[in-house]
mmCIF file of C-alpha atoms in Angstrom:
data_model
loop_
_atom_site.group_PDB
_atom_site.id
_atom_site.type_symbol
_atom_site.label_atom_id
_atom_site.label_comp_id
_atom_site.label_asym_id
_atom_site.label_seq_id
_atom_site.Cartn_x
_atom_site.Cartn_y
_atom_site.Cartn_z
ATOM 1 C CA MET A 838 10.163 23.617 9.804
ATOM 2 C CA ILE A 839 9.556 20.476 7.952
ATOM 3 C CA SER A 840 12.494 18.147 7.319
ATOM 4 C CA GLU A 841 13.251 14.582 5.951
ATOM 5 C CA LEU A 842 14.271 11.668 8.436
ATOM 6 C CA LYS A 843 17.105 9.220 7.336
ATOM 7 C CA PRO A 844 15.842 5.626 7.310
ATOM 8 C CA GLN A 845 17.897 4.933 10.413
ATOM 9 C CA ASP A 846 15.664 7.592 12.083
ATOM 10 C CA PHE A 847 12.372 6.368 11.354
ATOM 11 C CA LYS A 848 11.909 4.798 14.659
ATOM 12 C CA LYS A 849 11.524 8.327 16.068
ATOM 13 C CA ILE A 850 8.044 8.372 14.481
ATOM 14 C CA LYS A 851 6.987 4.787 15.887
ATOM 15 C CA HIS A 852 4.834 6.483 18.724
ATOM 16 C CA LEU A 853 2.723 8.273 15.774
ATOM 17 C CA THR A 854 2.534 4.991 13.645
ATOM 18 C CA ASP A 855 1.777 2.154 15.807
ATOM 19 C CA PRO A 856 -1.924 3.264 16.721
ATOM 20 C CA CYS A 857 -2.765 3.476 13.025
ATOM 21 C CA ASN A 858 -5.150 1.109 11.516
ATOM 22 C CA ASN A 859 -3.317 1.421 8.090
ATOM 23 C CA ILE A 860 -0.611 -1.042 7.909
ATOM 24 C CA GLU A 861 1.452 0.873 5.312
ATOM 25 C CA VAL A 862 2.722 3.771 7.756
ATOM 26 C CA ARG A 863 3.551 0.995 10.267
ATOM 27 C CA ALA A 864 5.589 -1.002 7.749
ATOM 28 C CA VAL A 865 7.628 1.900 6.709
ATOM 29 C CA ALA A 866 8.165 3.176 10.292
ATOM 30 C CA GLU A 867 9.479 -0.336 11.305
ATOM 31 C CA GLY A 868 11.970 -0.265 8.248
ATOM 32 C CA ILE A 869 10.139 -3.308 6.321
ATOM 33 C CA ASN A 870 9.177 -1.637 3.480
ATOM 34 C CA PRO A 871 10.731 1.272 1.597
ATOM 35 C CA GLY A 872 9.288 4.739 1.745
ATOM 36 C CA ARG A 873 10.464 8.338 3.237
ATOM 37 C CA VAL A 874 9.376 10.099 5.994
ATOM 38 C CA TYR A 875 8.848 13.961 6.611
ATOM 39 C CA THR A 876 8.382 15.659 10.159
ATOM 40 C CA ASP A 877 7.773 18.993 11.699
ATOM 41 C CA HIS A 878 10.397 18.406 14.229
ATOM 42 C CA PRO A 879 13.410 16.237 13.301
ATOM 43 C CA ASP A 880 13.945 14.820 16.939
ATOM 44 C CA GLU A 881 10.636 14.875 18.676
ATOM 45 C CA PRO A 882 7.958 14.853 15.873
ATOM 46 C CA GLU A 883 4.525 15.358 16.641
ATOM 47 C CA ALA A 884 3.388 14.928 13.283
ATOM 48 C CA ALA A 885 4.698 12.786 10.060
ATOM 49 C CA LEU A 886 3.884 12.936 6.523
ATOM 50 C CA ILE A 887 5.112 9.720 4.992
ATOM 51 C CA TRP A 888 5.766 8.381 1.337
ATOM 52 C CA ILE A 889 4.451 5.109 0.592
ATOM 53 C CA GLN A 890 6.624 3.734 -2.186
ATOM 54 C CA GLY A 891 4.442 0.691 -2.844
ATOM 55 C CA GLN A 892 1.231 3.023 -3.021
ATOM 56 C CA SER A 893 2.924 6.119 -4.486
ATOM 57 C CA ASP A 894 1.095 8.014 -1.998
ATOM 58 C CA PHE A 895 1.329 9.970 0.999
ATOM 59 C CA GLN A 896 -0.091 9.339 4.480
ATOM 60 C CA ILE A 897 -0.188 11.670 7.189
ATOM 61 C CA VAL A 898 -0.437 10.898 11.207
ATOM 62 C CA GLY A 899 0.088 12.339 14.530
ATOM 63 C CA ASN A 900 -0.743 15.736 15.784
ATOM 64 C CA PRO A 901 -3.348 17.399 13.050
ATOM 65 C CA ARG A 902 -2.977 20.889 14.718
ATOM 66 C CA SER A 903 0.728 20.692 14.084
ATOM 67 C CA GLN A 904 2.224 24.171 13.607
ATOM 68 C CA GLY A 905 5.208 22.846 11.401
ATOM 69 C CA PHE A 906 2.583 21.220 8.981
ATOM 70 C CA LEU A 907 -0.318 24.082 9.382
ATOM 71 C CA GLN A 908 2.452 26.892 8.546
ATOM 72 C CA GLY A 909 4.840 24.878 6.273
ATOM 73 C CA LEU A 910 3.608 21.612 4.661
ATOM 74 C CA ASP A 911 1.854 23.433 1.534
ATOM 75 C CA SER A 912 5.099 25.363 0.491
ATOM 76 C CA TYR A 913 7.146 22.392 1.240
ATOM 77 C CA MET A 914 4.940 20.331 -0.959
ATOM 78 C CA ARG A 915 5.097 22.989 -3.689
ATOM 79 C CA THR A 916 9.081 23.667 -3.365
ATOM 80 C CA THR A 917 10.295 20.165 -2.575
ATOM 81 C CA LEU A 918 8.294 17.146 -2.756
ATOM 82 C CA GLU A 919 5.959 18.005 -6.180
ATOM 83 C CA PRO A 920 8.948 18.733 -8.426
ATOM 84 C CA GLU A 921 10.356 15.165 -7.321
ATOM 85 C CA LEU A 922 7.160 13.677 -7.917
ATOM 86 C CA ILE A 923 6.937 15.172 -11.674
ATOM 87 C CA GLN A 924 10.435 14.006 -11.929
ATOM 88 C CA GLN A 925 9.218 10.397 -11.522
ATOM 89 C CA ASN A 926 6.504 10.881 -13.806
ATOM 90 C CA ILE A 927 4.036 11.136 -11.081
ATOM 91 C CA HIS A 928 1.337 13.864 -11.659
ATOM 92 C CA GLY A 929 -0.794 13.740 -9.124
ATOM 93 C CA VAL A 930 -0.771 14.000 -5.181
ATOM 94 C CA GLU A 931 -2.663 11.335 -3.082
ATOM 95 C CA ILE A 932 -2.739 11.701 0.679
ATOM 96 C CA VAL A 933 -4.497 9.543 3.127
ATOM 97 C CA PRO A 934 -5.489 11.242 6.749
ATOM 98 C CA GLU A 935 -5.159 9.189 9.715
ATOM 99 C CA ASN A 936 -8.434 10.282 11.027
ATOM 100 C CA ARG A 937 -11.233 12.753 10.531
ATOM 101 C CA GLU A 938 -9.691 15.651 11.933
ATOM 102 C CA TRP A 939 -6.626 15.258 9.837
ATOM 103 C CA GLY A 940 -9.066 15.354 7.004
ATOM 104 C CA GLU A 941 -10.198 18.792 8.221
ATOM 105 C CA THR A 942 -6.680 19.857 8.505
ATOM 106 C CA ILE A 943 -5.721 18.657 4.935
ATOM 107 C CA ARG A 944 -8.751 20.737 3.681
ATOM 108 C CA GLU A 945 -7.373 23.726 5.700
ATOM 109 C CA ILE A 946 -3.802 23.351 4.368
ATOM 110 C CA PHE A 947 -4.658 22.568 0.980
ATOM 111 C CA HIS A 948 -7.820 24.699 0.421
ATOM 112 C CA PRO A 949 -6.699 26.635 -2.823
ATOM 113 C CA ARG A 950 -6.245 23.193 -4.665
ATOM 114 C CA HIS A 951 -8.652 21.367 -6.588
ATOM 115 C CA LEU A 952 -8.879 18.729 -3.863
ATOM 116 C CA SER A 953 -11.098 15.557 -4.623
ATOM 117 C CA HIS A 954 -12.010 12.733 -2.042
ATOM 118 C CA ASP A 955 -13.127 9.485 -1.804
ATOM 119 C CA ILE A 956 -12.836 6.244 0.584
ATOM 120 C CA GLN A 957 -11.356 3.115 0.539
ATOM 121 C CA HIS A 958 -12.237 -0.395 1.908
ATOM 122 C CA VAL A 959 -10.044 -2.769 4.026
ATOM 123 C CA PHE A 960 -11.346 -6.217 4.519
ATOM 124 C CA GLY A 961 -9.765 -8.671 7.333
ATOM 125 C CA LEU A 962 -10.125 -12.081 8.436
ATOM 126 C CA ILE A 963 -12.699 -11.433 10.680
ATOM 127 C CA GLU A 964 -14.915 -14.604 10.353
ATOM 128 C CA ASP A 965 -13.193 -17.874 10.866
ATOM 129 C CA ASN A 966 -14.493 -19.463 7.715
ATOM 130 C CA VAL A 967 -13.913 -19.818 4.073
ATOM 131 C CA PRO A 968 -17.368 -19.590 2.064
ATOM 132 C CA PRO A 969 -17.945 -22.021 -0.889
ATOM 133 C CA ALA A 970 -16.879 -19.155 -3.531
ATOM 134 C CA LEU A 971 -13.252 -20.352 -3.377
ATOM 135 C CA GLU A 972 -14.017 -23.740 -2.783
ATOM 136 C CA ARG A 973 -15.172 -23.774 -6.445
ATOM 137 C CA VAL A 974 -11.327 -22.985 -7.492
ATOM 138 C CA PRO A 975 -10.525 -26.141 -9.759
ATOM 139 C CA SER A 976 -8.168 -28.695 -8.270
ATOM 140 C CA SER A 977 -6.198 -28.983 -11.313
ATOM 141 C CA LEU A 978 -4.738 -25.545 -10.735
ATOM 142 C CA THR A 979 -0.972 -25.316 -10.206
ATOM 143 C CA ILE A 980 -0.460 -23.267 -6.937
ATOM 144 C CA THR A 981 3.143 -22.951 -5.799
ATOM 145 C CA ARG A 982 4.369 -21.051 -2.932
ATOM 146 C CA MET A 983 7.089 -18.239 -3.587
ATOM 147 C CA ASP A 984 10.277 -19.175 -2.497
ATOM 148 C CA LYS A 985 13.924 -18.365 -3.628
ATOM 149 C CA GLU A 986 13.913 -21.432 -6.419
ATOM 150 C CA ILE A 987 10.549 -20.086 -7.811
ATOM 151 C CA LEU A 988 11.716 -16.466 -8.095
ATOM 152 C CA ARG A 989 14.783 -17.090 -9.755
ATOM 153 C CA PRO A 990 15.070 -15.431 -13.233
ATOM 154 C CA GLY A 991 14.170 -18.045 -15.970
ATOM 155 C CA ARG A 992 12.102 -20.080 -14.046
ATOM 156 C CA TYR A 993 8.798 -18.329 -15.646
ATOM 157 C CA LYS A 994 8.604 -17.152 -19.109
ATOM 158 C CA ASN A 995 6.869 -14.106 -17.956
ATOM 159 C CA HIS A 996 9.491 -13.676 -14.803
ATOM 160 C CA THR A 997 9.654 -9.935 -15.589
ATOM 161 C CA PHE A 998 6.180 -9.484 -14.505
ATOM 162 C CA LEU A 999 6.723 -11.280 -11.428
ATOM 163 C CA GLU A 1000 10.014 -9.301 -10.472
ATOM 164 C CA GLN A 1001 8.512 -5.970 -11.130
ATOM 165 C CA LYS A 1002 5.359 -6.865 -9.095
ATOM 166 C CA ILE A 1003 7.958 -7.402 -5.916
ATOM 167 C CA LEU A 1004 10.152 -4.600 -6.295
ATOM 168 C CA HIS A 1005 7.412 -2.518 -6.538
ATOM 169 C CA TYR A 1006 6.688 -2.849 -2.628
ATOM 170 C CA TRP A 1007 10.201 -4.298 -1.667
ATOM 171 C CA ASN A 1008 13.721 -2.903 -1.618
ATOM 172 C CA SER A 1009 14.644 -6.548 -3.139
ATOM 173 C CA VAL A 1010 13.248 -10.007 -3.746
ATOM 174 C CA GLU A 1011 15.534 -11.088 -1.013
ATOM 175 C CA GLU A 1012 13.664 -8.724 1.456
ATOM 176 C CA PHE A 1013 10.328 -10.062 0.423
ATOM 177 C CA LEU A 1014 11.429 -13.654 1.080
ATOM 178 C CA GLN A 1015 12.635 -12.804 4.395
ATOM 179 C CA HIS A 1016 9.388 -10.926 5.568
ATOM 180 C CA GLY A 1017 6.657 -11.983 3.191
ATOM 181 C CA ILE A 1018 4.677 -14.803 2.004
ATOM 182 C CA GLY A 1019 3.187 -15.513 -1.577
ATOM 183 C CA TYR A 1020 1.814 -17.909 -4.076
ATOM 184 C CA ILE A 1021 1.351 -18.145 -7.705
ATOM 185 C CA ALA A 1022 -1.101 -19.518 -10.155
ATOM 186 C CA GLU A 1023 0.692 -21.220 -12.712
ATOM 187 C CA CYS A 1024 -0.194 -22.064 -16.500
ATOM 188 C CA ASN A 1025 2.389 -23.446 -19.315
ATOM 189 C CA ASP A 1026 5.191 -22.160 -17.486
ATOM 190 C CA LYS A 1027 3.809 -18.771 -16.797
ATOM 191 C CA VAL A 1028 2.558 -16.755 -13.882
ATOM 192 C CA ALA A 1029 -1.106 -16.515 -14.253
ATOM 193 C CA SER A 1030 -1.675 -14.945 -11.049
ATOM 194 C CA VAL A 1031 0.158 -13.901 -7.880
ATOM 195 C CA CYS A 1032 -1.227 -12.988 -4.509
ATOM 196 C CA PHE A 1033 1.670 -11.923 -2.038
ATOM 197 C CA SER A 1034 2.322 -9.480 0.903
ATOM 198 C CA GLY A 1035 2.884 -6.255 -0.360
ATOM 199 C CA PHE A 1036 3.277 -4.601 3.070
ATOM 200 C CA VAL A 1037 3.914 -6.304 6.139
ATOM 201 C CA ALA A 1038 3.879 -5.070 9.881
ATOM 202 C CA GLY A 1039 3.826 -7.172 12.709
ATOM 203 C CA SER A 1040 1.726 -10.037 12.058
ATOM 204 C CA THR A 1041 -0.374 -8.173 9.321
ATOM 205 C CA HIS A 1042 0.164 -9.026 5.666
ATOM 206 C CA ALA A 1043 -1.527 -6.613 3.134
ATOM 207 C CA ALA A 1044 -2.482 -8.710 0.233
ATOM 208 C CA ASP A 1045 -1.519 -7.568 -3.451
ATOM 209 C CA VAL A 1046 -3.181 -9.758 -6.283
ATOM 210 C CA GLU A 1047 -3.036 -9.523 -9.749
ATOM 211 C CA THR A 1048 -3.975 -11.842 -12.519
ATOM 212 C CA VAL A 1049 -2.029 -11.783 -16.087
ATOM 213 C CA GLU A 1050 -4.562 -10.362 -18.775
ATOM 214 C CA GLU A 1051 -4.912 -13.427 -20.886
ATOM 215 C CA PHE A 1052 -5.684 -15.562 -17.814
ATOM 216 C CA ARG A 1053 -8.384 -13.349 -16.277
ATOM 217 C CA GLY A 1054 -11.764 -14.767 -15.584
ATOM 218 C CA GLN A 1055 -10.405 -18.338 -14.854
ATOM 219 C CA TYR A 1056 -10.008 -18.816 -11.097
ATOM 220 C CA TYR A 1057 -6.229 -18.276 -11.292
ATOM 221 C CA ALA A 1058 -6.485 -15.393 -8.787
ATOM 222 C CA ALA A 1059 -8.970 -17.215 -6.637
ATOM 223 C CA GLY A 1060 -6.513 -20.031 -6.429
ATOM 224 C CA ALA A 1061 -3.519 -18.001 -5.092
ATOM 225 C CA VAL A 1062 -5.795 -16.030 -2.866
ATOM 226 C CA LYS A 1063 -7.112 -19.180 -1.352
ATOM 227 C CA ALA A 1064 -3.687 -20.544 -0.672
ATOM 228 C CA PHE A 1065 -2.488 -17.058 0.772
ATOM 229 C CA ILE A 1066 -5.091 -16.636 3.306
ATOM 230 C CA LYS A 1067 -4.863 -20.232 4.171
ATOM 231 C CA GLU A 1068 -1.295 -19.748 5.161
ATOM 232 C CA CYS A 1069 -2.286 -16.746 7.163
ATOM 233 C CA GLY A 1070 -4.749 -18.825 9.051
ATOM 234 C CA GLN A 1071 -2.310 -21.612 9.836
ATOM 235 C CA HIS A 1072 0.467 -19.224 11.185
ATOM 236 C CA ASN A 1073 -1.809 -16.937 13.046
ATOM 237 C CA LEU A 1074 -1.286 -13.915 10.537
ATOM 238 C CA GLN A 1075 -3.757 -11.038 9.555
ATOM 239 C CA PRO A 1076 -4.655 -10.342 6.016
ATOM 240 C CA TYR A 1077 -5.288 -7.209 5.110
ATOM 241 C CA TRP A 1078 -7.168 -6.376 1.970
ATOM 242 C CA ASP A 1079 -7.601 -2.885 0.497
ATOM 243 C CA CYS A 1080 -9.869 -1.827 -2.422
ATOM 244 C CA SER A 1081 -12.047 0.829 -3.694
ATOM 245 C CA PRO A 1082 -15.560 0.559 -2.949
ATOM 246 C CA ASP A 1083 -16.252 0.434 -6.976
ATOM 247 C CA ASN A 1084 -13.731 -2.481 -7.176
ATOM 248 C CA MET A 1085 -16.599 -4.988 -7.231
ATOM 249 C CA GLY A 1086 -14.533 -7.929 -8.526
ATOM 250 C CA SER A 1087 -11.942 -7.331 -5.711
ATOM 251 C CA ILE A 1088 -14.849 -7.223 -3.091
ATOM 252 C CA ARG A 1089 -16.227 -10.561 -4.447
ATOM 253 C CA LEU A 1090 -12.569 -12.116 -4.062
ATOM 254 C CA ALA A 1091 -12.147 -10.814 -0.840
ATOM 255 C CA LYS A 1092 -15.673 -11.983 0.497
ATOM 256 C CA GLY A 1093 -15.020 -15.264 -1.314
ATOM 257 C CA ALA A 1094 -11.980 -15.914 0.914
ATOM 258 C CA GLY A 1095 -13.678 -15.142 3.940
ATOM 259 C CA LEU A 1096 -12.672 -11.825 4.693
ATOM 260 C CA SER A 1097 -15.065 -9.190 5.723
ATOM 261 C CA LEU A 1098 -14.951 -5.187 6.061
ATOM 262 C CA ASP A 1099 -13.103 -4.138 8.778
ATOM 263 C CA PHE A 1100 -12.843 -0.294 8.281
ATOM 264 C CA SER A 1101 -12.988 2.481 5.955
ATOM 265 C CA TYR A 1102 -10.894 5.291 5.250
ATOM 266 C CA PRO A 1103 -10.720 8.481 3.606
ATOM 267 C CA ILE A 1104 -8.377 9.478 0.441
ATOM 268 C CA PHE A 1105 -7.743 13.018 -0.871
ATOM 269 C CA TRP A 1106 -6.072 13.772 -4.151
ATOM 270 C CA TYR A 1107 -5.282 16.792 -6.425
ATOM 271 C CA ASN A 1108 -3.715 16.730 -10.015
ATOM 272 C CA LEU A 1109 -0.251 18.304 -10.012
ATOM 273 C CA THR A 1110 -0.871 19.704 -13.828
ATOM 274 C CA GLN A 1111 -3.834 21.391 -13.226
ATOM 275 C CA ASP A 1112 -2.535 22.979 -9.997
ATOM 276 C CA LYS A 1113 0.489 24.491 -11.772
ATOM 277 C CA GLU A 1114 -1.776 26.126 -14.251
ATOM 278 C CA ASP A 1115 -3.886 27.935 -11.515
ATOM 279 C CA PHE A 1116 -0.674 29.242 -9.813
#
């Protein structure tokens, strides 16, 4: 029988998440980033389905032959989780398997669905150098480290953009400041671009980068990213850069920051609206 764990019990799945390459499941299991956990056994879980709030997707770890999941996950998704997603105006389900065998199990469990799949890339600081690409960042850019004063309401004209970015990944600005790091590229009292820790697990920081539309193509993102990567190097932190293979702009920025492809992982998804029409 599948059951949801309370946040204070997330530690029960750490033996399942600690070996995972994907930082997000470790960040949730450690109680750093918000999420929800569903297991095949409430006391001694062998497998876990983890809702990653910051990514609005699920990741699945542990024993891919768990009888609890093989026999009950499809029904639990239909009766419990999918209605909750629709209430949140989320009309698709994305599931990231821990490994190839989990990918096969997902196909087995959800075989009636219209499953699609693709891969994601993760870049890391494997080579100890910063190529010339980011050295072209204009010295006139104002790059500011995120702290309590910088994140106070009213500091920037578009403060709402910045606050919403942080709260997408964190329970509060205070929790972000406790665990994460980040940099802002400024222009005319506005946030032009931001690069900050979206997820944190141990010494690994997953970078989230976004440039406000009016400032795109002007090196603002490169300036914020360069500062973020530099601090990671100074404090022995490992940057983690997740992007899709077709996002060439993100890949160029990652490589320009001195990051190299570390690993790739699969992702499955299906459309809830279409699925409801078929059943």
